[in-house]
Coordinates of C-alpha atoms in Angstrom, one line a residue:
M1 CA 0.0 0.0 0.0
P2 CA 1.2 3.5 -0.7
F3 CA 0.9 4.7 2.9
E4 CA 2.3 1.7 4.9
Q5 CA 1.6 1.3 8.7
G6 CA 4.2 0.3 11.3
R7 CA 7.2 2.0 9.8
L8 CA 9.3 4.8 11.4
P9 CA 8.0 8.5 10.5
R10 CA 9.6 9.6 7.3
K11 CA 9.8 13.1 6.2
L12 CA 11.1 14.9 2.9
A13 CA 14.1 17.3 4.0
A14 CA 17.0 19.2 2.9
I15 CA 20.1 17.9 4.0
L16 CA 23.6 19.6 4.4
Y17 CA 26.7 17.5 5.0
A18 CA 30.1 19.3 5.5
D19 CA 33.2 17.7 6.2
V20 CA 37.1 18.7 6.6
V21 CA 39.6 18.4 3.9
G22 CA 42.7 16.7 5.2
Y23 CA 42.1 16.8 8.9
S24 CA 44.7 14.1 9.6
R25 CA 47.3 16.0 7.9
L26 CA 46.5 19.2 10.0
T27 CA 46.5 17.2 13.3
G28 CA 49.9 15.8 12.4
V29 CA 51.3 19.0 12.3
D30 CA 49.8 20.6 15.4
E31 CA 47.0 18.6 16.9
D32 CA 45.9 20.9 19.8
S33 CA 45.6 24.1 17.7
T34 CA 43.9 22.2 14.9
H35 CA 41.3 20.9 17.4
R36 CA 40.8 24.4 18.6
L37 CA 40.7 25.9 15.3
L38 CA 38.2 23.2 14.1
S39 CA 36.1 23.6 17.3
D40 CA 35.9 27.6 16.5
Y41 CA 34.7 26.6 12.9
L42 CA 32.2 24.1 13.8
D43 CA 30.7 26.6 16.3
L44 CA 30.5 29.2 13.5
I45 CA 28.9 26.4 11.0
A46 CA 26.3 25.7 13.9
R47 CA 25.3 29.5 14.1
I48 CA 25.2 29.9 10.4
V49 CA 22.9 26.8 10.1
E50 CA 20.6 28.2 13.2
S51 CA 20.3 31.6 11.1
H52 CA 19.1 29.9 8.0
R53 CA 16.2 28.0 10.0
G54 CA 18.1 24.7 10.0
R55 CA 19.0 22.4 12.6
V56 CA 22.6 20.6 13.2
M57 CA 21.6 16.9 13.8
H58 CA 25.1 15.4 14.9
Y59 CA 28.8 15.9 14.4
A60 CA 30.8 13.1 13.5
G61 CA 34.3 14.0 14.3
D62 CA 35.1 16.6 11.7
A63 CA 31.7 16.3 9.9
V64 CA 28.6 18.3 10.3
L65 CA 25.1 16.9 9.3
A66 CA 22.2 19.5 9.4
M67 CA 18.6 19.7 8.2
F68 CA 16.4 22.1 6.7
E69 CA 12.7 22.3 5.6
A70 CA 13.6 24.3 2.3
A71 CA 16.3 23.6 -0.2
V72 CA 16.5 27.3 -0.6
D73 CA 17.7 27.8 2.9
A74 CA 20.2 24.8 2.9
L75 CA 22.0 26.0 0.0
S76 CA 22.0 29.8 1.1
C77 CA 23.7 28.4 4.5
A78 CA 26.1 26.2 2.5
T79 CA 27.2 29.3 0.6
K80 CA 27.5 31.5 3.7
I81 CA 29.5 28.9 5.5
Q82 CA 32.1 28.7 2.7
E83 CA 32.1 32.5 2.3
D84 CA 32.7 33.1 6.1
L85 CA 35.3 30.3 6.3
K86 CA 37.1 31.7 3.2
R87 CA 37.6 35.0 5.1
R88 CA 38.8 33.6 8.4
N89 CA 41.4 31.2 6.2
Q90 CA 42.7 34.1 4.6
E91 CA 43.9 35.6 8.2
L92 CA 45.9 32.2 8.5
P93 CA 49.0 30.8 7.1
E94 CA 48.2 28.5 4.0
T95 CA 49.3 25.4 6.0
R96 CA 47.0 26.2 9.1
Q97 CA 44.1 26.8 6.7
V98 CA 41.0 24.6 7.4
H99 CA 38.7 24.0 4.2
F100 CA 35.4 22.0 4.3
R101 CA 33.4 20.3 1.3
I102 CA 29.7 20.6 1.5
G103 CA 27.0 18.3 -0.3
V104 CA 23.4 19.4 -0.3
N105 CA 20.4 17.1 -1.1
I106 CA 16.7 16.7 -0.8
G107 CA 15.7 13.3 0.3
D108 CA 13.4 11.0 2.5
V109 CA 14.8 10.7 5.9
I110 CA 13.9 9.0 9.1
E111 CA 14.1 11.3 12.1
D112 CA 15.0 9.2 15.6
R113 CA 16.1 10.2 18.6
G114 CA 17.4 13.6 17.4
D115 CA 19.3 12.2 14.4
I116 CA 18.3 11.6 10.9
Y117 CA 18.9 8.5 8.6
G118 CA 18.3 7.2 5.2
D119 CA 19.3 7.6 1.6
G120 CA 18.8 11.0 1.8
V121 CA 21.8 11.6 4.1
N122 CA 23.8 9.1 2.3
V123 CA 23.6 10.9 -1.0
A124 CA 24.4 14.5 0.7
A125 CA 27.5 12.6 2.2
R126 CA 28.5 11.2 -1.3
L127 CA 27.8 14.7 -3.1
E128 CA 30.3 16.3 -0.2
S129 CA 33.0 13.9 -1.4
L130 CA 32.7 15.0 -4.7
A131 CA 32.9 18.7 -3.9
D132 CA 36.4 20.9 -4.2
P133 CA 38.0 21.9 -1.1
G134 CA 35.8 25.1 -0.1
G135 CA 33.3 24.1 -2.7
I136 CA 29.6 22.8 -2.8
C137 CA 28.1 20.0 -4.7
I138 CA 24.2 19.5 -5.1
S139 CA 22.0 17.0 -6.4
G140 CA 19.9 17.3 -9.6
I141 CA 16.6 17.5 -7.5
V142 CA 18.1 20.4 -5.4
H143 CA 19.0 22.3 -8.6
D144 CA 15.4 21.8 -9.9
A145 CA 14.1 23.3 -6.6
I146 CA 16.1 26.5 -6.1
F147 CA 16.7 27.5 -9.7
G148 CA 16.1 31.1 -10.2
K149 CA 16.1 31.9 -6.6
L150 CA 19.5 32.3 -5.7
D151 CA 22.3 34.3 -7.4
I152 CA 24.6 31.2 -8.0
E153 CA 25.6 29.6 -11.3
F154 CA 26.1 26.0 -11.5
E155 CA 28.2 23.3 -13.6
S156 CA 26.5 20.1 -14.4
L157 CA 29.0 17.2 -13.8
G158 CA 26.4 14.8 -15.1
E159 CA 25.2 11.5 -13.8
K160 CA 27.4 10.0 -11.0
Q161 CA 27.4 6.6 -9.5
V162 CA 27.7 6.9 -6.0
K163 CA 28.5 4.1 -3.4
N164 CA 25.6 2.4 -1.9
I165 CA 22.9 4.5 -3.9
A166 CA 21.0 2.0 -6.4
R167 CA 20.3 5.0 -9.1
P168 CA 22.8 7.5 -10.5
V169 CA 22.8 11.1 -9.2
H170 CA 23.0 14.0 -11.2
V171 CA 25.5 16.3 -9.6
Y172 CA 26.0 20.0 -10.1
R173 CA 28.9 22.0 -8.7
A174 CA 28.1 25.5 -7.4
L175 CA 30.5 28.0 -9.1
L176 CA 31.3 30.1 -6.0
H177 CA 34.7 31.4 -7.5
Q178 CA 32.7 33.3 -10.5
K179 CA 30.8 35.3 -8.1
A180 CA 33.8 36.3 -6.2
D181 CA 35.7 37.0 -9.2
S182 CA 32.9 39.5 -10.5
E183 CA 33.3 41.6 -7.5
A184 CA 35.0 44.9 -7.7
P185 CA 38.5 45.0 -6.2
R186 CA 38.9 46.9 -2.8
A187 CA 41.8 49.1 -2.3
R188 CA 42.6 51.7 0.4
A189 CA 43.9 54.8 -1.3
R190 CA 44.0 58.8 -0.4
L191 CA 40.6 60.4 -1.4
P192 CA 40.9 62.6 -4.4
G193 CA 39.1 65.8 -4.8
A194 CA 35.5 66.2 -5.3
T195 CA 35.6 66.4 -9.0
Q196 CA 37.8 63.3 -9.2
I197 CA 35.5 61.5 -7.1
T198 CA 32.6 62.0 -9.6
G199 CA 34.7 61.0 -12.6
F200 CA 36.1 57.8 -11.0
T201 CA 32.7 56.7 -9.7
V202 CA 31.1 57.0 -13.0
I203 CA 34.0 55.0 -14.3
A204 CA 34.0 52.4 -11.7
T205 CA 30.2 52.1 -12.0
I206 CA 30.8 51.2 -15.7
I207 CA 33.4 48.9 -15.5
V208 CA 31.3 47.0 -12.5
V209 CA 28.3 47.0 -14.8
V210 CA 30.2 45.6 -17.9
V211 CA 32.4 43.1 -15.8
G212 CA 29.1 42.0 -14.0
F213 CA 27.3 41.7 -17.2
A214 CA 29.7 39.8 -18.8
W215 CA 30.1 37.2 -15.9
W216 CA 26.1 37.0 -15.8
Q217 CA 26.2 36.6 -19.7
P218 CA 22.3 36.7 -20.1
W219 CA 22.6 35.8 -23.5
K220 CA 24.2 32.5 -22.9
P221 CA 21.5 29.6 -23.2
D222 CA 20.6 27.4 -19.9
F223 CA 20.3 24.5 -22.2
A224 CA 20.9 23.6 -26.2
A225 CA 18.5 25.8 -28.1
A226 CA 15.7 23.9 -30.3
A227 CA 16.1 24.9 -34.1
V228 CA 13.1 25.8 -36.3
E229 CA 14.5 23.8 -39.3
R230 CA 14.7 20.7 -37.3
M231 CA 11.0 21.0 -36.2
A232 CA 8.8 17.9 -37.2
F233 CA 5.8 20.0 -37.2
P234 CA 5.3 23.8 -38.2
M235 CA 5.2 26.0 -35.2
P236 CA 1.6 27.1 -34.4
A237 CA 1.2 30.9 -34.3
K238 CA 0.0 30.9 -30.6
H239 CA 1.8 29.4 -27.7
S240 CA 2.5 25.5 -27.5
I241 CA 3.7 23.7 -24.7
A242 CA 4.6 19.8 -23.9
L243 CA 5.0 18.3 -20.4
I244 CA 7.5 15.9 -19.9
P245 CA 6.0 13.5 -17.3
F246 CA 7.5 14.1 -13.7
R247 CA 10.6 12.0 -12.9
N248 CA 9.9 9.8 -9.9
V249 CA 12.8 10.3 -7.3
S250 CA 11.2 8.7 -4.7
D251 CA 13.1 5.5 -3.1
D252 CA 10.0 3.4 -4.2
K253 CA 9.6 2.7 -7.9
K254 CA 5.9 1.9 -7.2
D255 CA 5.5 5.7 -7.3
D256 CA 5.9 5.8 -10.8
A257 CA 2.3 5.3 -11.4
F258 CA 1.5 8.0 -8.7
A259 CA 3.9 10.5 -10.5
D260 CA 2.4 9.6 -13.9
A261 CA -1.2 10.1 -12.8
L262 CA -0.4 13.7 -11.6
S263 CA 1.4 14.3 -14.9
E264 CA -1.9 13.3 -16.6
H265 CA -3.8 15.6 -14.5
L266 CA -1.4 18.6 -15.0
I267 CA -1.9 18.1 -18.8
A268 CA -5.5 18.3 -18.4
L269 CA -5.2 21.3 -16.5
L270 CA -2.5 23.1 -19.2
G271 CA -5.3 22.0 -21.6
K272 CA -7.9 24.2 -19.9
L273 CA -5.6 27.3 -20.5
P274 CA -7.2 29.5 -23.3
N275 CA -5.3 29.9 -26.6
I276 CA -2.6 27.5 -25.9
L277 CA -2.0 24.4 -28.0
V278 CA -1.0 21.4 -25.4
I279 CA 0.3 18.3 -26.7
S280 CA -1.6 15.3 -25.6
K281 CA -0.6 12.8 -23.0
E282 CA 0.0 9.9 -25.2
S283 CA 2.7 11.8 -27.1
S284 CA 4.1 13.5 -23.9
F285 CA 4.5 10.2 -22.3
K286 CA 6.8 8.9 -25.2
F287 CA 9.4 10.8 -23.3
A288 CA 8.6 9.5 -20.0
K289 CA 11.1 6.3 -19.7
A290 CA 14.6 7.8 -20.9
P291 CA 16.3 11.2 -20.2
V292 CA 15.9 13.4 -23.0
E293 CA 16.7 17.2 -23.6
V294 CA 14.2 20.2 -24.1
H295 CA 15.4 20.9 -27.6
E296 CA 14.5 17.0 -28.7
V297 CA 11.1 17.4 -27.2
S298 CA 10.5 20.7 -28.9
E299 CA 11.7 19.7 -32.3
Q300 CA 9.7 16.2 -32.2
L301 CA 6.6 17.7 -31.0
G302 CA 6.9 21.3 -32.5
V303 CA 6.4 23.5 -29.4
H304 CA 7.7 26.6 -28.2
Y305 CA 7.7 25.5 -24.6
V306 CA 8.7 22.4 -22.4
L307 CA 7.5 22.0 -19.0
K308 CA 9.3 19.2 -16.6
G309 CA 9.9 18.3 -13.3
T310 CA 10.4 15.8 -10.4
F311 CA 8.0 14.0 -7.9
Q312 CA 9.3 12.6 -4.7
R313 CA 6.9 11.1 -1.8
A314 CA 7.9 10.1 1.5
S315 CA 5.1 8.9 3.9
D316 CA 2.7 11.6 4.0
D317 CA 4.9 14.4 2.3
I318 CA 5.1 14.8 -1.3
S319 CA 7.6 17.3 -3.1
I320 CA 7.0 18.7 -6.7
S321 CA 9.7 20.8 -8.6
A322 CA 8.9 22.1 -12.2
Q323 CA 10.8 24.3 -14.7
L324 CA 9.4 25.7 -17.7
G325 CA 12.2 26.1 -20.8
E326 CA 11.6 28.2 -23.9
A327 CA 12.9 25.9 -26.4
L328 CA 14.1 28.2 -29.1
K329 CA 16.0 30.5 -27.0
G330 CA 17.5 27.8 -24.7
K331 CA 16.2 29.6 -21.4
R332 CA 14.5 28.6 -18.5
I333 CA 11.6 31.2 -17.6
W334 CA 10.1 29.8 -14.8
S335 CA 10.6 27.2 -11.9
G336 CA 8.7 26.3 -8.8
A337 CA 9.1 24.0 -5.9
F338 CA 6.5 22.8 -3.9
D339 CA 6.2 20.5 -0.4
L340 CA 2.6 19.3 0.0
R341 CA 0.4 17.1 1.7
P342 CA -1.6 14.4 -0.2
D343 CA -4.8 16.3 0.1
D344 CA -3.5 19.6 -1.3
V345 CA -1.3 18.0 -3.9
F346 CA -4.1 19.1 -6.5
V347 CA -3.7 22.7 -5.4
G348 CA 0.0 22.3 -6.1
L349 CA -0.7 21.2 -9.7
G350 CA -3.2 24.1 -10.1
K351 CA -0.7 26.6 -9.0
I352 CA 1.9 25.3 -11.5
A353 CA -0.7 25.7 -14.3
T354 CA -1.6 29.3 -12.9
D355 CA 1.8 30.2 -12.8
V356 CA 2.6 29.0 -16.5
A357 CA -0.4 31.0 -17.7
S358 CA 1.1 34.1 -15.8
I359 CA 4.5 33.7 -17.2
L360 CA 3.1 33.2 -20.9
Q361 CA 1.0 36.2 -20.2
V362 CA -2.5 34.2 -20.7
P363 CA -5.2 36.0 -19.0
L364 CA -7.3 33.8 -16.7
S365 CA -10.8 34.9 -15.1
D366 CA -11.5 34.3 -11.7
E367 CA -13.7 31.3 -12.4
Q368 CA -11.0 30.0 -14.5
K369 CA -8.2 30.3 -11.7
T370 CA -10.7 28.4 -9.4
A371 CA -11.4 25.7 -11.6
L372 CA -7.7 24.9 -12.2
L373 CA -7.3 24.9 -8.2
N374 CA -10.3 22.3 -7.6
A375 CA -9.3 19.0 -6.9
P376 CA -11.1 16.0 -8.8
T377 CA -11.8 14.3 -5.6
S378 CA -12.1 15.0 -2.0
S379 CA -10.8 11.6 -0.9
V380 CA -7.1 10.6 -0.9
E381 CA -8.1 7.0 -1.0
A382 CA -10.1 7.5 -3.9
W383 CA -7.3 9.1 -5.8
L384 CA -5.0 6.1 -4.9
L385 CA -7.7 3.6 -6.2
H386 CA -7.8 5.7 -9.5
V387 CA -4.0 5.6 -9.7
R388 CA -4.2 1.6 -9.4
A389 CA -6.7 1.6 -11.9
R390 CA -4.9 3.5 -14.6
S391 CA -1.9 0.9 -14.3
E392 CA -4.3 -1.8 -14.9
E393 CA -6.3 -0.2 -17.7
Q394 CA -3.0 0.5 -19.4
R395 CA -2.4 -3.4 -19.7
L396 CA -5.2 -3.5 -22.3
T397 CA -6.5 -7.0 -21.5
R398 CA -9.8 -8.3 -20.8
D399 CA -8.9 -9.2 -17.2
S400 CA -6.9 -5.9 -16.5
N401 CA -10.1 -4.0 -17.8
I402 CA -12.3 -5.9 -15.2
R403 CA -9.8 -5.0 -12.5
A404 CA -9.5 -1.3 -13.6
R405 CA -13.4 -1.1 -13.5
E406 CA -13.2 -2.7 -10.0
F407 CA -10.7 -0.2 -8.7
W408 CA -12.7 2.7 -10.1
S409 CA -16.1 1.3 -8.7
Q410 CA -14.4 1.1 -5.0
A411 CA -13.2 5.0 -5.8
T412 CA -17.0 6.0 -6.3
E413 CA -17.6 4.2 -3.2
R414 CA -15.0 6.5 -1.4
D415 CA -16.2 9.5 -2.9
P416 CA -19.4 9.4 -4.8
G417 CA -18.8 12.9 -6.4
F418 CA -15.5 11.6 -8.0
A419 CA -16.6 12.4 -11.7
N420 CA -13.5 11.1 -13.5
A421 CA -14.0 7.6 -11.9
W422 CA -17.4 7.4 -13.5
L423 CA -16.2 8.6 -16.6
S424 CA -13.3 6.0 -16.4
I425 CA -15.9 3.2 -15.7
S426 CA -17.9 4.3 -18.8
G427 CA -14.6 3.8 -20.6
T428 CA -14.2 0.4 -19.5
H429 CA -17.6 -0.7 -21.0
W430 CA -16.5 0.9 -24.2
R431 CA -13.5 -1.0 -24.3
D432 CA -15.7 -4.3 -23.7
I433 CA -17.7 -3.2 -27.0
R434 CA -14.8 -2.1 -28.9
F435 CA -12.6 -5.2 -28.4
G436 CA -15.5 -7.8 -28.2
W437 CA -15.1 -8.5 -24.6
T438 CA -18.7 -8.5 -23.9
E439 CA -21.5 -11.3 -24.1
N440 CA -24.2 -8.6 -24.0
L441 CA -23.5 -5.5 -26.4
A442 CA -26.7 -3.7 -25.6
E443 CA -26.0 -4.3 -21.9
S444 CA -22.4 -2.8 -22.0
L445 CA -23.9 0.0 -24.2
H446 CA -26.3 0.9 -21.5
R447 CA -23.8 0.8 -18.6
A448 CA -21.3 2.8 -20.5
E449 CA -24.1 5.4 -21.1
A450 CA -25.4 5.3 -17.4
S451 CA -21.8 5.9 -16.1
A452 CA -21.1 8.8 -18.5
L453 CA -24.6 10.5 -17.5
R454 CA -23.6 10.0 -13.8
A455 CA -20.2 11.9 -14.5
L456 CA -22.1 14.7 -16.4
E457 CA -24.4 14.8 -13.5
I458 CA -21.5 15.5 -11.1
D459 CA -19.7 17.8 -13.8
P460 CA -22.0 19.6 -16.2
E461 CA -19.0 20.6 -18.5
S462 CA -17.1 17.3 -18.7
P463 CA -15.8 16.9 -22.2
G464 CA -15.1 13.2 -21.8
A465 CA -18.7 12.6 -20.7
Y466 CA -19.9 14.4 -23.9
Q467 CA -17.4 12.4 -25.9
L468 CA -18.6 8.9 -24.6
L469 CA -22.3 10.0 -24.8
G470 CA -21.7 11.0 -28.4
G471 CA -20.5 7.5 -29.2
A472 CA -23.6 6.0 -27.5
Q473 CA -25.7 8.4 -29.8
L474 CA -23.9 7.3 -33.1
Y475 CA -24.3 3.6 -32.3
R476 CA -28.1 4.4 -32.0
S477 CA -27.8 6.2 -35.4
N478 CA -29.0 9.5 -33.7
Y479 CA -26.5 11.6 -35.8
E480 CA -27.7 15.0 -34.8
K481 CA -27.1 14.1 -31.0
A482 CA -24.1 12.4 -31.8
L483 CA -22.5 15.7 -33.6
E484 CA -23.9 17.7 -30.7
Y485 CA -22.3 16.1 -28.2
G486 CA -19.0 15.5 -29.9
E487 CA -18.7 19.1 -30.9
R488 CA -19.4 20.1 -27.3
A489 CA -16.7 17.9 -26.1
A490 CA -14.1 19.5 -28.6
A491 CA -15.3 22.9 -27.4
L492 CA -14.8 22.3 -23.9
A493 CA -11.4 20.5 -24.4
P494 CA -10.0 22.2 -27.5
N495 CA -6.5 20.4 -26.5
D496 CA -8.2 16.9 -25.9
A497 CA -6.9 14.9 -29.0
D498 CA -9.0 12.1 -28.5
A499 CA -12.1 14.1 -28.5
L500 CA -11.7 15.5 -31.8
A501 CA -10.6 12.3 -33.4
A502 CA -14.1 10.7 -31.8
L503 CA -15.9 13.7 -33.3
A504 CA -14.0 13.1 -36.7
I505 CA -15.6 9.4 -36.6
S506 CA -19.2 11.0 -36.1
Q507 CA -18.6 13.4 -38.8
F508 CA -17.5 11.0 -41.7
F509 CA -20.5 8.6 -40.6
A510 CA -22.9 11.6 -40.8
S511 CA -21.6 12.3 -44.6
Q512 CA -19.4 15.3 -43.5
P513 CA -15.8 14.0 -44.8
H514 CA -14.3 17.7 -45.0
D515 CA -15.2 18.4 -41.4
A516 CA -14.0 15.0 -40.4
E517 CA -10.5 15.6 -42.1
R518 CA -10.2 19.0 -40.4
S519 CA -11.0 17.5 -37.0
V520 CA -8.5 14.5 -37.3
N521 CA -5.8 16.6 -38.6
A522 CA -6.2 18.8 -35.5
A523 CA -6.2 15.6 -33.3
M524 CA -3.0 14.5 -34.9
R525 CA -1.3 17.8 -34.3
L526 CA -2.1 17.7 -30.8
N527 CA -1.0 14.4 -30.4
P528 CA 1.7 13.6 -32.9
F529 CA 2.3 10.0 -31.7
Y530 CA -1.2 9.2 -32.4
P531 CA -2.7 5.7 -31.7
P532 CA -3.7 3.7 -34.8
W533 CA -7.6 4.2 -34.5
Y534 CA -7.1 8.0 -35.6
L535 CA -6.1 6.7 -38.9
L536 CA -9.9 5.3 -39.4
P537 CA -11.4 8.7 -39.6
R538 CA -8.7 10.0 -41.7
A539 CA -8.7 7.3 -44.3
E540 CA -12.6 7.4 -44.3
A541 CA -12.6 11.2 -45.0
Y542 CA -10.2 10.7 -47.8
R543 CA -12.3 7.8 -49.2
L544 CA -15.7 9.7 -49.0
S545 CA -13.9 12.5 -50.6
G546 CA -12.9 10.4 -53.7
R547 CA -9.3 10.4 -52.8
Y548 CA -8.7 6.7 -52.9
D549 CA -4.8 6.7 -53.2
E550 CA -4.5 8.9 -50.0
A551 CA -7.1 6.5 -48.5
I552 CA -5.3 3.2 -49.2
R553 CA -1.9 4.7 -48.1
T554 CA -3.7 5.7 -44.8
V555 CA -5.1 2.3 -44.0
K556 CA -2.0 0.5 -45.1
E557 CA -0.3 2.7 -42.5
E558 CA -2.7 1.6 -39.9
L559 CA -2.3 -2.1 -40.9
R560 CA 1.5 -1.6 -40.5
R561 CA 1.1 -0.2 -37.0
I562 CA -1.5 -2.8 -36.0
D563 CA -2.9 -5.6 -38.3
N564 CA -6.7 -6.2 -38.0
V565 CA -9.3 -7.4 -39.9
P566 CA -11.7 -4.2 -40.0
A567 CA -8.9 -2.4 -41.6
R568 CA -8.1 -5.0 -44.0
I569 CA -11.7 -5.2 -45.2
R570 CA -11.6 -1.5 -45.7
L571 CA -8.7 -1.9 -47.7
A572 CA -10.2 -4.2 -49.8
M573 CA -13.1 -1.9 -50.1
Y574 CA -11.0 0.9 -51.2
Y575 CA -9.1 -1.2 -53.7
A576 CA -12.6 -2.3 -55.2
Q577 CA -13.8 1.4 -55.4
A578 CA -10.7 2.6 -57.2
G579 CA -11.1 0.0 -59.8
N580 CA -8.4 -2.7 -58.9
Q581 CA -10.6 -5.8 -58.4
E582 CA -7.4 -8.2 -58.2
L583 CA -5.9 -6.3 -55.1
A584 CA -9.5 -6.1 -53.5
R585 CA -9.8 -10.1 -53.9
A586 CA -6.6 -10.6 -52.5
E587 CA -7.2 -8.5 -49.4
I588 CA -10.5 -10.5 -48.9
R589 CA -8.6 -13.9 -49.1
K590 CA -6.5 -12.8 -46.5
V591 CA -9.6 -11.9 -44.1
L592 CA -11.2 -15.2 -44.8
N593 CA -8.0 -17.2 -44.3
E594 CA -7.6 -15.4 -40.8
Q595 CA -11.6 -15.4 -39.8
P596 CA -13.4 -17.9 -42.1
K597 CA -16.9 -16.8 -40.6
T598 CA -16.5 -13.3 -41.7
T599 CA -19.4 -12.0 -43.7
L600 CA -21.3 -8.9 -45.1
A601 CA -23.6 -9.2 -42.2
S602 CA -20.9 -8.9 -39.4
W603 CA -19.4 -6.0 -41.2
V604 CA -22.7 -4.3 -41.3
Q605 CA -23.1 -4.4 -37.6
M606 CA -20.3 -1.9 -37.2
Q607 CA -21.3 0.3 -39.9
R608 CA -23.5 3.6 -38.9
F609 CA -23.6 5.4 -42.0
K610 CA -26.4 8.0 -42.3
D611 CA -26.7 7.8 -45.9
P612 CA -28.0 4.1 -46.9
V613 CA -26.9 4.7 -50.3
Q614 CA -23.1 4.8 -49.1
L615 CA -23.7 1.7 -47.5
E616 CA -25.2 0.0 -50.4
E617 CA -22.1 0.8 -52.5
D618 CA -19.8 -0.1 -49.8
L619 CA -21.5 -3.7 -49.7
V620 CA -21.4 -4.2 -53.5
A621 CA -17.8 -3.4 -53.7
L622 CA -17.2 -6.1 -50.7
E623 CA -19.4 -8.8 -52.3
N624 CA -17.6 -8.3 -55.7
A625 CA -14.3 -8.5 -53.9
G626 CA -15.4 -12.0 -52.4
L627 CA -16.8 -11.3 -49.0
P628 CA -19.7 -13.7 -48.5
A629 CA -23.3 -12.4 -48.1
I630 CA -25.5 -14.5 -46.2
L631 CA -28.7 -12.1 -45.8
S632 CA -30.8 -10.3 -48.3
W633 CA -29.9 -6.8 -49.2
E634 CA -33.3 -5.8 -47.8
C635 CA -32.2 -7.3 -44.5
L636 CA -28.6 -5.9 -44.7
V637 CA -29.4 -2.3 -45.3
R638 CA -33.1 -1.7 -44.9
N639 CA -33.3 -3.8 -41.9
K640 CA -36.3 -5.6 -43.4
C641 CA -35.6 -9.2 -42.3
P642 CA -37.7 -12.1 -42.8

C-alpha cells in the first residue's frame, strides 16, 4: 500500500553534509591548535545553520550533518559557510587553513532520537566527497528546486554512480569563484578631490556593470536551443507547450504510477488554458522512460515551451518541482518547488498551471483560476484507487479491464462525487464493446451510457462525458445528437486530441468528410504520436472525398502499426472502389483465411452511415471482392429481415 503502517516516521528534508579536507594532515602538524580551530569553525557553522532556519543533527568528528525544511535555506546556508570560512582562512598561514567540502541533497529521511538516517543523508555525504575544497556539490533535485531563486551559477557534472545508492545521481557544482571574481576589487587609497570622485565613480560604475554583465552572460543559453529547421511540425502561431512527465525520484519505484497520474492531471489542467496548444498525454508520455533534452522534445513535437519536473513522496509528504523552458532560446523562464500533503497536491498542480499562464501572459478569469485549483476528488483513498486503476487499464487485456473497473467502482464508493472515476468506468464498458469482450453488447452500451451520464451530472462541463455519450448516440444512429455531443466535447476541451478524433468518426458517418478531415488533422497535431485508431477517420475522410490513393496509403499505415481484420476489409473496399479488383480479392482472401466466418452481415453490424446509399455501395464493392453475403440486401441495409 502507498501509505504503510508500522514504519518509522519519514519526512522530506533538505540535508547539508560538511566535512573537513585533510584533517589528519592538519592534526599531524599541530593537533591541539587544529582541534581548537576546528571547534571554532564548527561553532561558526552551527550559528550559520541556525540563522538559516536549520538544525545541526549531529557532529561526526570533523563532519557536520544539518537538516532544513527548504532547499533554498540549505543552499544559502552552505554558501554563507564557505564565504565566512574563506574570509577566516585568509587570516591564517596556508598550512594552517581549514577547508570544508559541502554536499546538499533533498531526500526521504527517518528522524529518530534527535538524528536522521536514510538514503537522503547518504547521497548528501557522497555529494560532499565530490566537491572541491571550499566548494559545494548539489543533487539534481536540489538544482530543480532552487533554480532562479539564488544568485549562484552551477556546472553540471553529469550522472554519477555513488556508493551504496542504486540509481545514478545528477550532480551540479556551485561556481562560487565566479561570483567572487566578478566583485569589484577593494583598495585603500587617499581620497582625491570632489571632481575626481565623481569621474572615478562613473568610470567604476561602468566597469562594474560591464564586468558584472559579462559574468552574468544573459545571452548564454541554459540548455541547447531548439532549431526551427529541425521541427517535425510547423510551429503554431499561438503558444504551444508539452509536458515531460514528472520523473519519480522517490525510493519506491511503485510511485512511478502516482507520478504519471499527477502528470496526466497537469496536462489536463494546461489543456484548459485558453489560446494555448497543449500536446496530449499519449505523445508527452513517449518521453517518460529515458532522459531527454528539452530541444529534442520541442523539435519532435513542434512546440515553443517544454515543462518538466520531479516528483518525490515520503510517507505523507510530497515534493514537486517544475521548470518551464523556452526551447528556441534555450532559456528557463520559470521554476517552482512545492512541498505538499496528499490532500492538497491538486492545489499544487493548479498553482503550476496558473504560474505557467502568468509567465506566458495568458489572461485567466477568477472562475478559470478557481477551476484550475479544484481537486478532482476530496478523498485521497479514492485518488489512490484511481492510480491503481490507471495502471491496470494500460495493460489493455480483458482481465485488466475488469480489474480497472473494480478499482474505479471502489473509488466511487469512497467518493460518489468523483466524476473522473465514473467517466473511467464508462470507458471500461466501451472497451468491452470495441474489443469484443462483452457477451451482451446492448447491456454494455447501456452501462457505458449510464456511467457517463452520472459523470455529467456531477460535472456538467465534462468533455469526456460528452465524448462518450456522443459515441452512444452514434451507435443508435442518432446523428444530430452524436454531432452535438462531439462538438460540445471538443469545445470544452480544445486540446483533447481523442475528443477531436472521436468527433471525426461521427462526422464521416454523418456524411461530413471534409469536417472529419479537419478534426482528425487537428487531433494528430495535438497528439503527434497518435494511436492507430486515428487513421480510421482520416482514411474514411479521404475515401468519401474520392481520394482513394490517399485512403489506401492511410489504411496501409494503420495495418503496419496494428494488423486487424476491419482495416483489411476497408483496404479491400478501397481497392474495389478505385477499380483494382485483383488487389481487393487478395485482401478478402487474407481476411477469410484468418477469420473464415466473416460475412457482409458481420461487417454491417459496425457500420453507422447516415446515408443508406453509401452503405449499399460499400456492400456491393465488398461482395464483388469476395466477402460472402448470407442475408438479403433488404435485411442488410433496410433492416427488413424475414
